Amino acid sequence: MPDDLYLLAGRYRLIERLGQGGAGTVWRAIDEILDRQVAAKQVRVPEGLTPRERAEFADNAIHEARSAGRLRDPAIVLVHDVVLEGGQPWIIMDLVSGRSLDKVIKEQGPLPPGFVAAVGLRVLSALEVAHAHGMLHQDVKPANILLDFDGSAMLTDFGIATPMGGQGGRFGGAGSPGYMAPERLNEQPSSPASDLWSLGASLYTAVEGRAPFERALPAAVTAAVLLHEPPFPARAGRDFGGLLMAMLAKDPAARPTAAQVRQALGALAGPAPVPRRRRWLVPAVLAAAVALGAGGWYAVGALRGEPEIGKFATAPDPCKLLTDEQAAKIMKAKPAREATRPGECQWILRDGGEDGRRRIVVRAWAERPDGDLGGTQVAQRRFASEKTSRAGAEGTVMREIRGSVSDVPGIGESAIIQNSFKAYINSDATGWSDSTVLFRTSNVLGEVVWHRENVPVSDPADKEPALAVARLVSAVLSK
C-alpha cells in the first residue's frame, strides 16, 4: 500500500473517493488497526460559518453520529466510528457492496410493485429502529437505499441522523428537495412522519420510474412539494398507489403511521429474499425443532450458534442509574432532573451563582450481537473504537482544547476519561469545561459528562465529580 495515501486519525488510510453529495464525500479506506475496508464519510461543513458556529456544527455532527452508531438492524448500514480532525468531522461506516436504488431505477426503469413494497418493508424496519431511539434519518432517498445481489435492501447515511423534534437545517441541513417533507422545507419541526414522507417519495420513484415532484429546476421541485399534489402512480396499482399518495400528504397528521404502512406494505410485498447468512442451516434447524418438541427453541438457538446477547437485553434507563440525592450531594445543590432523549438523562443547576451553570449527563446504551460477534464483543469493539477516536482528537482546534485520554481503573470492566475546554467567543479568559468518562460493563456502554460553565482558562479540569458519578452508575450496572 502506498505510504503517501492520507492517514485519517492515525488509523484509516484513504484509498479512493467513492462518491460525493450535498451531505459530504465518501471514501474507501483501510482500517489499519483491524485490517479491513471501511467507508469514511467526510461530512460537508456549511460555508460562511463563524469559528464558533463551525465548532458547534462539528460537535453536533460528532454527537449525533455517535448516537446513530448505536442503531442495530439488518437494514441499517452500521456506523463504527466518528473522528474529528482539523475541525472536520468524519464518519466511519461499513463498506457495503451492491447498487443504490437510484442507479437500479436509471438502468431498469420502473420496478415491479411487489419488489418495491418488499424494499419499503426493509427500509421501514430501519426507520422504526431509529425512531424508537429518538433519531430521525432526515435523508431517505433512492441514492441512500442499497440493494444487494439477492434484492435485500439496506438504508445508509445514518451518520447525519438528528434528534426528533429538531428544527430544519440551522446549518443548512441535509437532504434532497424532492425527497424532503414539506415541513422540513418550511423549517418546521421534523418527526417520524417526515421520514415516512421521504420513504413514500422514494418508493413512488421506484415503482413509477420518476420522482413524484420531478421538475427541471430545484426551485420548481421545492415549490411542487409545498404546493402541488403528485400524479397518481398508475404503475403501482390502486392499493399501492393509494398508500403512496397518503404517505405524501402535506399535513404530517394526515399521513399513515409506521404500523399502518407496515401492514399495507406487508400485504403488497413479493416474497422476501432468504438471508444469505447460514441459509444452509435452515432445513436442519427446522428438523431439530420438530424432533425436540417443547424444548426445541433453546436447542435451535444452540444449533444455529447464535452469539450471546450479554448481560443486558435492553439498555437501562439512565434516569434510574443515579438518584436525585446522589446528584445533589455531588453538585452541592439540588438539581433539576430531565430525561432529554432516549438513552440520556441529565441533572441541571441552571443558576449556579458565581460558578455558572453546571450539569451532570448520564448516557447508557446496550450493544446487540452483530453477525458472529456477541453483544459483549460488539461493546468491546465499540469501546476500543471510541477510545482511539477520542485520543485522536487530543489537541487544540480553534477555541477548544481536548486533553489526553486516560484509563480509569475500578469503573466497570474498562473506562477512560478525557477533559475538554472551549473558550467563549467573546473571551479568552473563560469558557465551558467537560470531564467525560466512558466505561463498559458487559454489553452496555455508559458515559458520564460533568459540564461546567463560566470556567476560568487557568482551571479547566474538574474530573472528580465525573468519576464519582461514573462509580455510582457502574456499581448499579454491576449488580
Coordinates of C-alpha atoms in Angstrom, one line a residue:
M1 CA 0.0 0.0 0.0
P2 CA 1.5 3.4 -0.9
D3 CA 2.7 5.3 2.2
D4 CA 1.6 8.7 0.8
L5 CA -2.1 7.9 1.0
Y6 CA -3.7 10.1 3.6
L7 CA -4.0 8.5 7.1
L8 CA -7.0 9.8 8.9
A9 CA -6.8 9.9 12.8
G10 CA -3.7 7.7 12.7
R11 CA -5.9 4.7 11.7
Y12 CA -7.9 5.0 8.5
R13 CA -5.9 5.0 5.2
L14 CA -8.0 6.7 2.5
I15 CA -7.8 4.7 -0.8
E16 CA -10.2 6.3 -3.3
R17 CA -13.2 8.6 -3.5
L18 CA -16.4 6.7 -4.0
G19 CA -18.9 9.5 -4.3
Q20 CA -19.9 13.0 -3.4
G21 CA -23.2 14.6 -2.5
G22 CA -24.7 17.5 -0.6
A23 CA -24.0 15.9 2.8
G24 CA -20.3 15.1 2.2
T25 CA -17.8 12.9 0.4
V26 CA -17.4 9.2 0.9
W27 CA -14.0 7.5 0.6
R28 CA -13.0 3.8 0.5
A29 CA -10.5 3.4 3.4
I30 CA -8.5 0.7 5.2
D31 CA -8.8 0.4 8.9
E32 CA -5.1 -0.3 9.7
I33 CA -5.8 -1.5 13.2
L34 CA -8.4 -4.1 12.3
D35 CA -7.1 -4.6 8.7
R36 CA -10.5 -4.2 7.0
Q37 CA -12.1 -2.0 4.4
V38 CA -14.5 0.7 5.6
A39 CA -16.3 3.7 4.2
A40 CA -15.1 7.1 5.5
K41 CA -17.5 9.9 5.1
Q42 CA -16.1 13.5 5.2
V43 CA -19.1 15.5 6.4
R44 CA -19.7 18.7 4.5
V45 CA -19.3 21.7 6.7
P46 CA -21.6 24.6 5.5
E47 CA -19.8 27.6 4.2
G48 CA -20.0 31.0 5.9
L49 CA -20.0 29.8 9.5
T50 CA -18.2 31.8 12.2
P51 CA -15.5 29.9 14.1
R52 CA -17.9 29.3 17.0
E53 CA -20.7 28.0 14.6
R54 CA -18.2 25.8 12.9
A55 CA -17.1 24.3 16.2
E56 CA -20.7 23.8 17.2
F57 CA -21.5 22.2 13.9
A58 CA -18.6 19.7 14.4
D59 CA -19.7 18.9 18.0
N60 CA -23.3 18.3 16.9
A61 CA -22.2 16.1 13.9
I62 CA -20.0 14.0 16.2
H63 CA -22.6 13.6 18.9
E64 CA -25.4 12.6 16.5
A65 CA -23.2 10.3 14.5
R66 CA -22.3 8.5 17.8
S67 CA -25.9 8.3 18.6
A68 CA -26.6 6.8 15.2
G69 CA -23.8 4.3 15.8
R70 CA -25.9 2.7 18.5
L71 CA -28.7 1.7 16.0
R72 CA -28.8 -2.0 15.2
D73 CA -31.0 -3.5 12.4
P74 CA -30.2 -5.8 9.4
A75 CA -31.3 -3.0 7.1
I76 CA -29.0 -0.3 8.7
V77 CA -25.5 0.3 7.4
L78 CA -23.6 0.4 10.7
V79 CA -21.6 3.4 11.9
H80 CA -18.4 2.2 13.5
D81 CA -16.6 5.3 14.5
V82 CA -16.6 9.1 14.3
V83 CA -13.5 11.3 14.4
L84 CA -12.6 15.0 14.3
E85 CA -9.5 16.0 12.5
G86 CA -8.6 19.7 11.9
G87 CA -12.2 20.7 12.8
Q88 CA -13.5 18.3 10.1
P89 CA -16.0 15.6 11.2
W90 CA -15.5 12.1 9.6
I91 CA -17.9 9.2 10.0
I92 CA -16.6 5.6 9.6
M93 CA -19.2 3.1 8.3
D94 CA -19.5 -0.4 6.9
L95 CA -18.4 -0.6 3.3
V96 CA -21.4 -2.2 1.7
S97 CA -21.4 -3.9 -1.8
G98 CA -24.4 -3.6 -4.0
R99 CA -26.0 -0.8 -6.1
S100 CA -28.1 2.1 -4.9
L101 CA -31.8 2.1 -5.8
D102 CA -31.5 5.2 -7.9
K103 CA -28.9 3.5 -10.1
V104 CA -31.1 0.5 -10.5
I105 CA -34.0 2.7 -11.5
K106 CA -31.9 4.5 -14.1
E107 CA -30.7 1.2 -15.6
Q108 CA -34.0 -0.8 -15.4
G109 CA -36.7 1.8 -15.3
P110 CA -39.9 1.2 -13.2
L111 CA -39.6 -1.7 -10.8
P112 CA -42.3 -4.3 -10.0
P113 CA -44.7 -3.1 -7.3
G114 CA -44.3 -6.3 -5.2
F115 CA -40.5 -5.9 -5.2
V116 CA -40.7 -2.2 -4.3
A117 CA -43.1 -3.0 -1.4
A118 CA -40.5 -5.5 -0.1
V119 CA -37.8 -2.9 -0.3
G120 CA -40.1 -0.5 1.5
L121 CA -40.6 -3.0 4.4
R122 CA -36.8 -3.3 4.9
V123 CA -36.3 0.5 4.9
L124 CA -39.3 0.9 7.2
S125 CA -37.7 -1.6 9.7
A126 CA -34.5 0.6 9.8
L127 CA -36.6 3.7 10.3
E128 CA -38.6 2.2 13.1
V129 CA -35.4 1.3 15.0
A130 CA -34.1 4.8 14.6
H131 CA -37.4 6.4 15.7
A132 CA -37.5 4.1 18.7
H133 CA -34.1 5.5 19.7
G134 CA -35.3 9.1 19.2
M135 CA -33.5 9.6 16.0
L136 CA -34.6 10.8 12.5
H137 CA -32.8 9.8 9.4
Q138 CA -33.5 13.1 7.5
D139 CA -32.2 11.9 4.1
V140 CA -34.2 8.9 2.9
K141 CA -34.0 8.8 -0.8
P142 CA -33.2 6.2 -3.5
A143 CA -29.5 7.1 -3.5
N144 CA -29.3 6.1 0.2
I145 CA -31.1 2.7 -0.3
L146 CA -28.7 0.0 -1.3
L147 CA -29.8 -3.3 -3.0
D148 CA -27.7 -6.5 -2.5
F149 CA -27.5 -9.1 -5.2
D150 CA -30.5 -11.0 -3.7
G151 CA -32.6 -7.9 -3.7
S152 CA -32.5 -7.2 0.0
A153 CA -32.3 -3.5 0.9
M154 CA -30.3 -1.5 3.4
L155 CA -30.6 2.1 4.4
T156 CA -27.3 4.0 4.6
D157 CA -26.1 7.5 5.7
F158 CA -27.4 7.3 9.3
G159 CA -24.3 9.3 10.2
I160 CA -26.3 12.5 9.6
A161 CA -29.3 11.4 11.7
T162 CA -30.7 14.0 14.1
P163 CA -32.9 14.0 17.3
M164 CA -36.6 14.1 16.9
G165 CA -38.3 17.5 17.2
G166 CA -35.4 19.4 15.8
Q167 CA -35.9 22.5 13.6
G168 CA -35.0 22.1 9.9
G169 CA -31.5 22.9 9.0
R170 CA -29.9 25.6 11.2
F171 CA -26.6 24.8 9.4
G172 CA -28.2 24.1 6.1
G173 CA -29.2 20.6 6.8
A174 CA -29.0 17.5 4.6
G175 CA -31.5 16.1 2.1
S176 CA -32.6 16.5 -1.4
P177 CA -35.6 18.8 -2.1
G178 CA -37.6 16.2 -4.0
Y179 CA -37.4 13.8 -1.0
M180 CA -37.7 16.3 1.9
A181 CA -41.1 16.6 3.6
P182 CA -43.0 19.9 3.3
E183 CA -42.5 20.7 7.0
R184 CA -38.7 20.3 6.6
L185 CA -38.7 22.7 3.6
N186 CA -40.7 25.2 5.7
E187 CA -38.1 24.8 8.5
Q188 CA -40.7 23.4 10.9
P189 CA -40.1 20.6 13.4
S190 CA -39.4 17.2 11.9
S191 CA -41.0 14.0 13.2
P192 CA -41.1 10.3 12.2
A193 CA -43.8 11.3 9.8
S194 CA -41.2 13.3 7.9
D195 CA -39.1 10.2 7.3
L196 CA -42.2 8.3 6.2
W197 CA -42.9 11.0 3.7
S198 CA -39.4 10.6 2.3
L199 CA -39.9 6.8 2.2
G200 CA -43.1 7.3 0.3
A201 CA -41.4 9.6 -2.3
S202 CA -38.6 7.0 -2.7
L203 CA -41.0 4.1 -3.3
Y204 CA -43.0 6.2 -5.7
T205 CA -39.9 6.9 -7.7
A206 CA -39.0 3.2 -7.8
V207 CA -42.4 1.9 -8.9
E208 CA -43.1 4.8 -11.4
G209 CA -39.5 5.3 -12.7
R210 CA -39.6 9.0 -12.0
A211 CA -39.8 11.2 -8.8
P212 CA -43.3 12.3 -7.7
F213 CA -42.3 16.0 -7.9
E214 CA -39.9 15.8 -10.8
R215 CA -39.2 19.3 -12.3
A216 CA -36.4 20.8 -14.4
L217 CA -35.1 23.2 -11.7
P218 CA -34.6 22.7 -7.9
A219 CA -36.7 25.7 -7.1
A220 CA -39.6 24.3 -9.0
V221 CA -39.2 21.0 -7.2
T222 CA -39.4 22.7 -3.9
A223 CA -42.5 24.7 -5.0
A224 CA -44.2 21.5 -6.2
V225 CA -43.5 19.7 -2.9
L226 CA -45.1 22.6 -1.0
L227 CA -48.0 23.5 -3.3
H228 CA -48.9 20.6 -5.6
E229 CA -50.1 17.0 -5.5
P230 CA -48.1 14.4 -7.4
P231 CA -49.8 12.4 -10.2
F232 CA -51.4 9.2 -9.0
P233 CA -48.8 6.5 -9.5
A234 CA -50.5 4.4 -12.2
R235 CA -47.9 1.6 -12.4
A236 CA -48.3 1.0 -8.6
G237 CA -51.9 -0.2 -8.8
R238 CA -54.9 1.0 -6.8
D239 CA -53.9 -0.2 -3.4
F240 CA -50.2 0.6 -3.5
G241 CA -50.8 3.9 -5.3
G242 CA -53.3 4.9 -2.6
L243 CA -50.8 4.2 0.1
L244 CA -48.1 6.2 -1.6
M245 CA -50.5 9.2 -2.1
A246 CA -51.4 9.0 1.6
M247 CA -47.7 8.9 2.7
L248 CA -47.1 12.1 0.6
A249 CA -49.8 14.1 2.3
K250 CA -48.8 17.7 3.0
D251 CA -50.1 17.5 6.6
P252 CA -48.0 15.2 8.8
A253 CA -51.0 14.4 10.9
A254 CA -52.9 13.1 7.8
R255 CA -50.2 10.5 6.9
P256 CA -50.5 6.9 7.9
T257 CA -48.5 5.7 10.9
A258 CA -45.5 3.4 10.6
A259 CA -47.7 0.5 11.8
Q260 CA -50.3 1.2 9.1
V261 CA -47.6 1.5 6.4
R262 CA -46.1 -1.8 7.6
Q263 CA -49.4 -3.6 7.4
A264 CA -50.1 -2.2 3.9
L265 CA -46.7 -3.0 2.5
G266 CA -46.8 -6.5 4.0
A267 CA -50.0 -7.2 2.1
L268 CA -48.4 -5.9 -1.2
A269 CA -44.8 -7.2 -0.9
G270 CA -43.5 -10.1 -3.0
P271 CA -41.6 -13.0 -1.4
A272 CA -38.9 -11.8 1.0
P273 CA -35.4 -12.8 0.0
V274 CA -33.8 -15.5 2.1
P275 CA -30.9 -14.0 4.1
R276 CA -27.5 -15.3 2.9
R277 CA -26.1 -16.0 6.3
R278 CA -26.5 -19.6 7.5
R279 CA -29.0 -20.3 4.7
W280 CA -27.8 -23.9 4.6
L281 CA -28.7 -24.4 8.3
V282 CA -32.4 -23.7 7.9
P283 CA -33.7 -27.3 7.0
A284 CA -31.5 -28.9 9.7
V285 CA -32.6 -26.4 12.3
L286 CA -36.3 -26.8 11.5
A287 CA -36.0 -30.6 11.7
A288 CA -34.3 -30.3 15.0
A289 CA -37.1 -28.1 16.3
V290 CA -39.7 -30.7 15.4
A291 CA -37.7 -33.5 16.9
L292 CA -37.0 -31.7 20.2
G293 CA -40.6 -30.6 20.8
A294 CA -41.2 -28.2 23.7
G295 CA -37.5 -27.7 24.4
G296 CA -36.7 -27.2 20.7
W297 CA -36.3 -23.4 20.6
Y298 CA -33.5 -23.4 23.0
A299 CA -31.7 -26.2 21.1
V300 CA -32.4 -24.4 17.8
G301 CA -30.5 -21.4 19.1
A302 CA -27.6 -23.6 20.1
L303 CA -27.6 -25.4 16.7
R304 CA -27.5 -22.0 14.9
G305 CA -24.6 -20.9 17.0
E306 CA -26.3 -17.6 17.8
P307 CA -24.0 -15.2 19.6
E308 CA -24.7 -14.3 23.2
I309 CA -26.6 -11.1 23.9
G310 CA -24.8 -10.0 27.0
K311 CA -26.0 -9.1 30.5
F312 CA -28.5 -6.5 29.3
A313 CA -31.2 -7.4 26.8
T314 CA -32.2 -3.7 26.6
A315 CA -30.4 -0.5 27.5
P316 CA -31.0 0.6 31.2
D317 CA -32.9 3.8 31.9
P318 CA -30.1 6.3 32.7
C319 CA -32.5 8.3 34.9
K320 CA -32.6 5.3 37.2
L321 CA -28.8 4.8 37.4
L322 CA -28.3 7.9 39.6
T323 CA -30.6 9.1 42.4
D324 CA -31.5 12.8 42.8
E325 CA -30.0 12.7 46.3
Q326 CA -26.7 11.4 44.9
A327 CA -26.6 14.1 42.2
A328 CA -27.4 16.8 44.8
K329 CA -24.6 15.6 47.1
I330 CA -22.0 15.7 44.2
M331 CA -23.3 19.1 42.9
K332 CA -23.6 20.5 46.4
A333 CA -27.1 21.8 45.5
K334 CA -30.5 20.4 44.4
P335 CA -30.6 20.0 40.6
A336 CA -33.5 19.5 38.3
R337 CA -33.6 16.1 36.6
E338 CA -34.6 15.9 32.9
A339 CA -34.9 12.9 30.5
T340 CA -33.6 14.7 27.5
R341 CA -33.8 11.9 24.9
P342 CA -33.8 8.0 24.8
G343 CA -30.7 6.8 26.5
E344 CA -29.8 10.1 28.2
C345 CA -30.7 11.8 31.4
Q346 CA -29.3 15.0 33.0
W347 CA -29.3 16.8 36.3
I348 CA -29.0 20.6 35.8
L349 CA -28.3 23.6 38.1
R350 CA -29.4 26.5 35.9
D351 CA -28.5 29.1 38.5
G352 CA -25.0 28.2 39.7
G353 CA -24.2 31.6 41.1
E354 CA -20.6 32.6 40.6
D355 CA -19.8 29.1 39.4
G356 CA -22.2 29.4 36.5
R357 CA -24.5 26.7 35.2
R358 CA -23.5 23.1 35.9
R359 CA -24.8 19.8 34.6
I360 CA -24.4 16.0 35.0
V361 CA -25.2 14.0 31.9
V362 CA -25.6 10.2 32.1
R363 CA -26.0 8.1 28.9
A364 CA -26.3 4.3 28.5
W365 CA -26.8 2.1 25.6
A366 CA -26.7 -1.7 25.0
E367 CA -24.9 -3.3 22.1
R368 CA -26.6 -6.2 20.3
P369 CA -25.0 -9.2 18.6
D370 CA -23.6 -8.3 15.2
G371 CA -23.0 -11.2 12.8
D372 CA -20.8 -13.8 14.6
L373 CA -19.9 -11.3 17.4
G374 CA -21.8 -11.4 20.7
G375 CA -23.2 -8.3 22.4
T376 CA -20.2 -8.1 24.8
Q377 CA -17.7 -8.4 21.9
V378 CA -19.5 -5.7 20.0
A379 CA -19.4 -3.5 23.1
Q380 CA -15.6 -4.2 23.5
R381 CA -15.1 -3.2 19.8
R382 CA -17.1 -0.1 20.2
F383 CA -15.3 0.9 23.4
A384 CA -11.9 0.4 21.7
S385 CA -13.0 2.4 18.7
E386 CA -14.3 5.3 20.8
K387 CA -11.0 5.3 22.8
T388 CA -9.0 5.5 19.6
S389 CA -11.1 8.3 18.1
R390 CA -11.1 10.4 21.3
A391 CA -7.4 10.0 21.7
G392 CA -7.0 11.2 18.1
A393 CA -8.9 14.4 18.9
E394 CA -6.4 15.5 21.5
G395 CA -5.0 19.0 20.9
T396 CA -6.3 22.5 20.2
V397 CA -8.7 23.3 17.4
M398 CA -9.7 27.0 17.3
R399 CA -11.1 27.9 20.7
E400 CA -11.3 24.3 22.0
I401 CA -8.7 22.2 23.9
R402 CA -9.1 18.5 24.2
G403 CA -6.9 16.7 26.7
S404 CA -5.4 13.3 26.6
V405 CA -7.4 10.1 27.2
S406 CA -6.5 8.2 30.4
D407 CA -7.5 4.8 31.6
V408 CA -9.5 4.7 34.8
P409 CA -9.4 1.5 37.0
G410 CA -12.3 0.3 39.1
I411 CA -15.1 1.6 36.9
G412 CA -16.9 -1.1 35.0
E413 CA -14.8 -3.6 33.1
S414 CA -12.9 -0.8 31.3
A415 CA -13.1 3.0 31.5
I416 CA -11.4 6.1 30.2
I417 CA -11.6 9.9 31.0
Q418 CA -11.0 12.9 28.9
N419 CA -11.2 16.6 29.7
S420 CA -12.1 19.4 27.3
F421 CA -12.3 23.2 27.5
K422 CA -13.8 25.7 25.0
A423 CA -13.3 29.4 25.4
Y424 CA -16.2 31.7 24.9
I425 CA -16.3 33.6 21.6
N426 CA -16.0 36.9 23.3
S427 CA -13.4 36.0 25.9
D428 CA -10.1 34.2 26.0
A429 CA -10.3 34.0 29.8
T430 CA -13.4 31.9 30.4
G431 CA -15.4 29.2 28.8
W432 CA -17.1 25.9 29.5
S433 CA -15.5 22.7 30.6
D434 CA -16.4 19.0 30.2
S435 CA -15.0 16.0 32.0
T436 CA -16.2 12.9 30.2
V437 CA -16.0 9.3 31.5
L438 CA -16.7 6.4 29.1
F439 CA -16.9 2.9 30.5
R440 CA -18.2 -0.6 29.6
T441 CA -20.0 -3.3 31.6
S442 CA -20.7 -6.4 29.7
N443 CA -22.6 -5.3 26.5
V444 CA -23.6 -1.8 27.9
L445 CA -21.6 1.3 27.4
G446 CA -22.1 4.2 29.8
E447 CA -21.0 7.8 29.5
V448 CA -20.9 10.5 32.2
V449 CA -20.3 14.2 31.5
W450 CA -19.6 16.8 34.2
H451 CA -20.3 20.1 32.5
R452 CA -19.4 23.5 33.9
E453 CA -19.8 27.0 32.5
N454 CA -18.1 30.3 33.3
V455 CA -14.9 28.3 34.0
P456 CA -11.5 30.2 34.0
V457 CA -9.0 29.0 31.5
S458 CA -6.5 28.6 34.3
D459 CA -8.6 25.9 35.9
P460 CA -10.2 23.9 33.0
A461 CA -10.3 20.4 34.5
D462 CA -12.5 19.1 37.3
K463 CA -12.6 15.3 36.9
E464 CA -13.6 14.2 40.4
P465 CA -17.4 14.8 40.0
A466 CA -17.4 12.8 36.7
L467 CA -15.5 10.0 38.3
A468 CA -17.8 9.9 41.4
V469 CA -20.9 9.7 39.2
A470 CA -19.3 7.0 37.0
R471 CA -18.5 4.9 40.0
L472 CA -22.1 5.1 41.2
V473 CA -23.6 4.3 37.8
S474 CA -21.2 1.4 37.1
A475 CA -22.0 0.0 40.6
V476 CA -25.7 -0.1 39.7
L477 CA -25.0 -1.8 36.4
S478 CA -22.7 -4.4 38.0
K479 CA -25.4 -5.6 40.4

